[in-house]
Tab-separated table of C-alpha atoms in Angstrom:
chain	number	residue	atom	x	y	z
A	1	MET	CA	34.891	-6.777	9.938
A	2	ASP	CA	33.299	-10.051	8.949
A	3	GLU	CA	31.191	-10.532	5.826
A	4	LYS	CA	27.816	-10.337	7.610
A	5	ALA	CA	28.784	-7.098	9.430
A	6	ALA	CA	30.018	-5.583	6.165
A	7	LEU	CA	26.753	-6.527	4.438
A	8	ARG	CA	24.733	-5.085	7.302
A	9	LYS	CA	26.668	-1.834	7.209
A	10	ALA	CA	26.278	-1.598	3.400
A	11	ILE	CA	22.525	-2.208	3.538
A	12	ARG	CA	22.006	0.381	6.298
A	13	SER	CA	24.090	2.914	4.438
A	14	SER	CA	22.282	2.237	1.186
A	15	LEU	CA	18.866	2.655	2.785
A	16	LEU	CA	19.868	5.941	4.379
A	17	GLU	CA	21.316	7.153	1.044
A	18	GLN	CA	18.043	6.325	-0.684
A	19	LEU	CA	16.124	8.367	1.871
A	20	GLN	CA	18.498	11.255	1.492
A	21	SER	CA	18.302	11.176	-2.331
A	22	LYS	CA	14.489	11.380	-2.054
A	23	GLY	CA	14.683	14.220	0.446
A	24	CYS	CA	13.074	11.969	3.070
A	25	ASP	CA	15.916	11.791	5.564
A	26	ILE	CA	13.766	12.691	8.581
A	27	ALA	CA	13.915	11.091	12.022
A	28	ALA	CA	10.744	9.040	11.566
A	29	PHE	CA	12.033	7.368	8.377
A	30	GLU	CA	15.534	6.947	9.737
A	31	ASN	CA	13.955	5.161	12.714
A	32	LEU	CA	12.206	2.811	10.225
A	33	VAL	CA	15.638	2.059	8.773
A	34	GLU	CA	16.844	1.081	12.268
A	35	ASP	CA	13.738	-1.126	12.692
A	36	TYR	CA	14.597	-2.724	9.321
A	37	MET	CA	18.132	-3.406	10.475
A	38	GLU	CA	16.881	-5.031	13.695
A	39	LEU	CA	14.723	-7.287	11.536
A	40	PHE	CA	17.743	-8.013	9.373
A	41	ASP	CA	19.594	-9.165	12.493
A	42	GLU	CA	16.654	-11.356	13.539
A	43	LYS	CA	16.410	-12.839	10.014
A	44	GLU	CA	20.111	-13.793	10.204
A	45	ILE	CA	19.623	-15.468	13.587
A	46	LEU	CA	16.623	-17.426	12.241
A	47	ALA	CA	18.505	-18.418	9.108
A	48	LYS	CA	21.382	-19.720	11.223
A	49	ASP	CA	18.980	-21.808	13.312
A	50	ILE	CA	17.495	-23.269	10.134
A	51	ARG	CA	20.977	-24.092	8.816
A	52	ASP	CA	21.974	-25.627	12.157
A	53	ARG	CA	18.817	-27.620	12.993
A	54	GLY	CA	17.319	-27.973	9.545
A	55	ILE	CA	13.742	-27.485	8.329
A	56	THR	CA	12.643	-30.246	10.641
A	57	TYR	CA	14.271	-31.713	13.728
A	58	LEU	CA	13.789	-34.622	16.074
A	59	GLU	CA	12.486	-34.033	19.597
A	60	GLN	CA	11.299	-36.319	22.340
A	61	ASN	CA	7.657	-36.049	23.240
A	62	VAL	CA	6.363	-36.386	26.829
A	63	LYS	CA	6.211	-40.178	26.439
A	64	GLY	CA	9.856	-40.350	25.446
A	65	TYR	CA	9.261	-41.121	21.744
A	66	GLU	CA	11.209	-39.199	19.147
A	67	ILE	CA	8.974	-37.182	16.863
A	68	GLN	CA	9.870	-34.999	13.915
A	69	LYS	CA	8.820	-31.339	14.298
A	70	GLU	CA	8.894	-28.386	11.964
A	71	ASN	CA	11.461	-25.801	12.910
A	72	PRO	CA	9.487	-22.776	14.172
A	73	SER	CA	12.232	-20.531	12.801
A	74	LEU	CA	10.841	-21.183	9.310
A	75	LYS	CA	7.518	-19.441	9.981
A	76	ALA	CA	9.252	-16.733	12.016
A	77	LYS	CA	11.660	-16.006	9.186
A	78	ILE	CA	8.777	-15.670	6.730
A	79	MET	CA	7.044	-13.218	9.055
A	80	VAL	CA	10.226	-11.197	9.554
A	81	HIS	CA	10.809	-11.082	5.800
A	82	LYS	CA	7.231	-9.855	5.207
A	83	GLN	CA	7.764	-7.086	7.795
A	84	MET	CA	11.062	-6.087	6.157
A	85	LEU	CA	9.265	-5.802	2.817
A	86	ALA	CA	6.509	-3.722	4.435
A	87	ILE	CA	9.090	-1.288	5.807
A	88	LEU	CA	10.704	-0.927	2.380
A	89	ASP	CA	7.266	-0.271	0.939
A	90	LYS	CA	6.493	2.357	3.554
A	91	LEU	CA	9.830	4.059	2.742
A	92	GLY	CA	8.883	4.007	-0.956
A	93	LEU	CA	11.881	1.883	-1.848
A	94	LYS	CA	11.164	-0.429	-4.724
A	95	ALA	CA	13.422	-1.871	-7.414
A	96	ASP	CA	12.065	0.508	-10.026
A	97	THR	CA	12.401	3.648	-7.867
A	98	ILE	CA	15.866	3.303	-6.342
A	99	ILE	CA	18.792	5.486	-7.258
A	100	THR	CA	21.972	3.471	-7.656
A	101	THR	CA	25.325	4.744	-6.419
A	102	GLU	CA	28.880	3.535	-6.824
A	103	ALA	CA	28.667	1.941	-3.388
A	104	ASP	CA	25.642	-0.074	-4.466
A	105	ASP	CA	27.471	-1.225	-7.577
A	106	ASP	CA	30.273	-2.578	-5.410
A	107	LEU	CA	27.858	-4.517	-3.175
A	108	GLU	CA	27.649	-8.143	-4.198
A	109	LEU	CA	24.684	-10.131	-2.844
């Protein structure tokens, strides 16, 4: 398992553990965790695009001139990140309310 897959698995597991520790492990909240993980995947794709193409990139306009454009992945990543934070908020998971476990202590970000 590569590093990204291991991180994804650890985050998903941690979120589900938090729900369980709060007694909130119901289907609706578990579905929000799956939505969060889909956003995590999208964020990783956007981050890779930003690493590959940069914050800005050169593109030819219709007249054939090279112009510098902002990478649209930047704005998309910000929106995805905001949505991820909104899901954590709806699940009631904030830094001051989480319950740490041994698995969380082993996770290095």
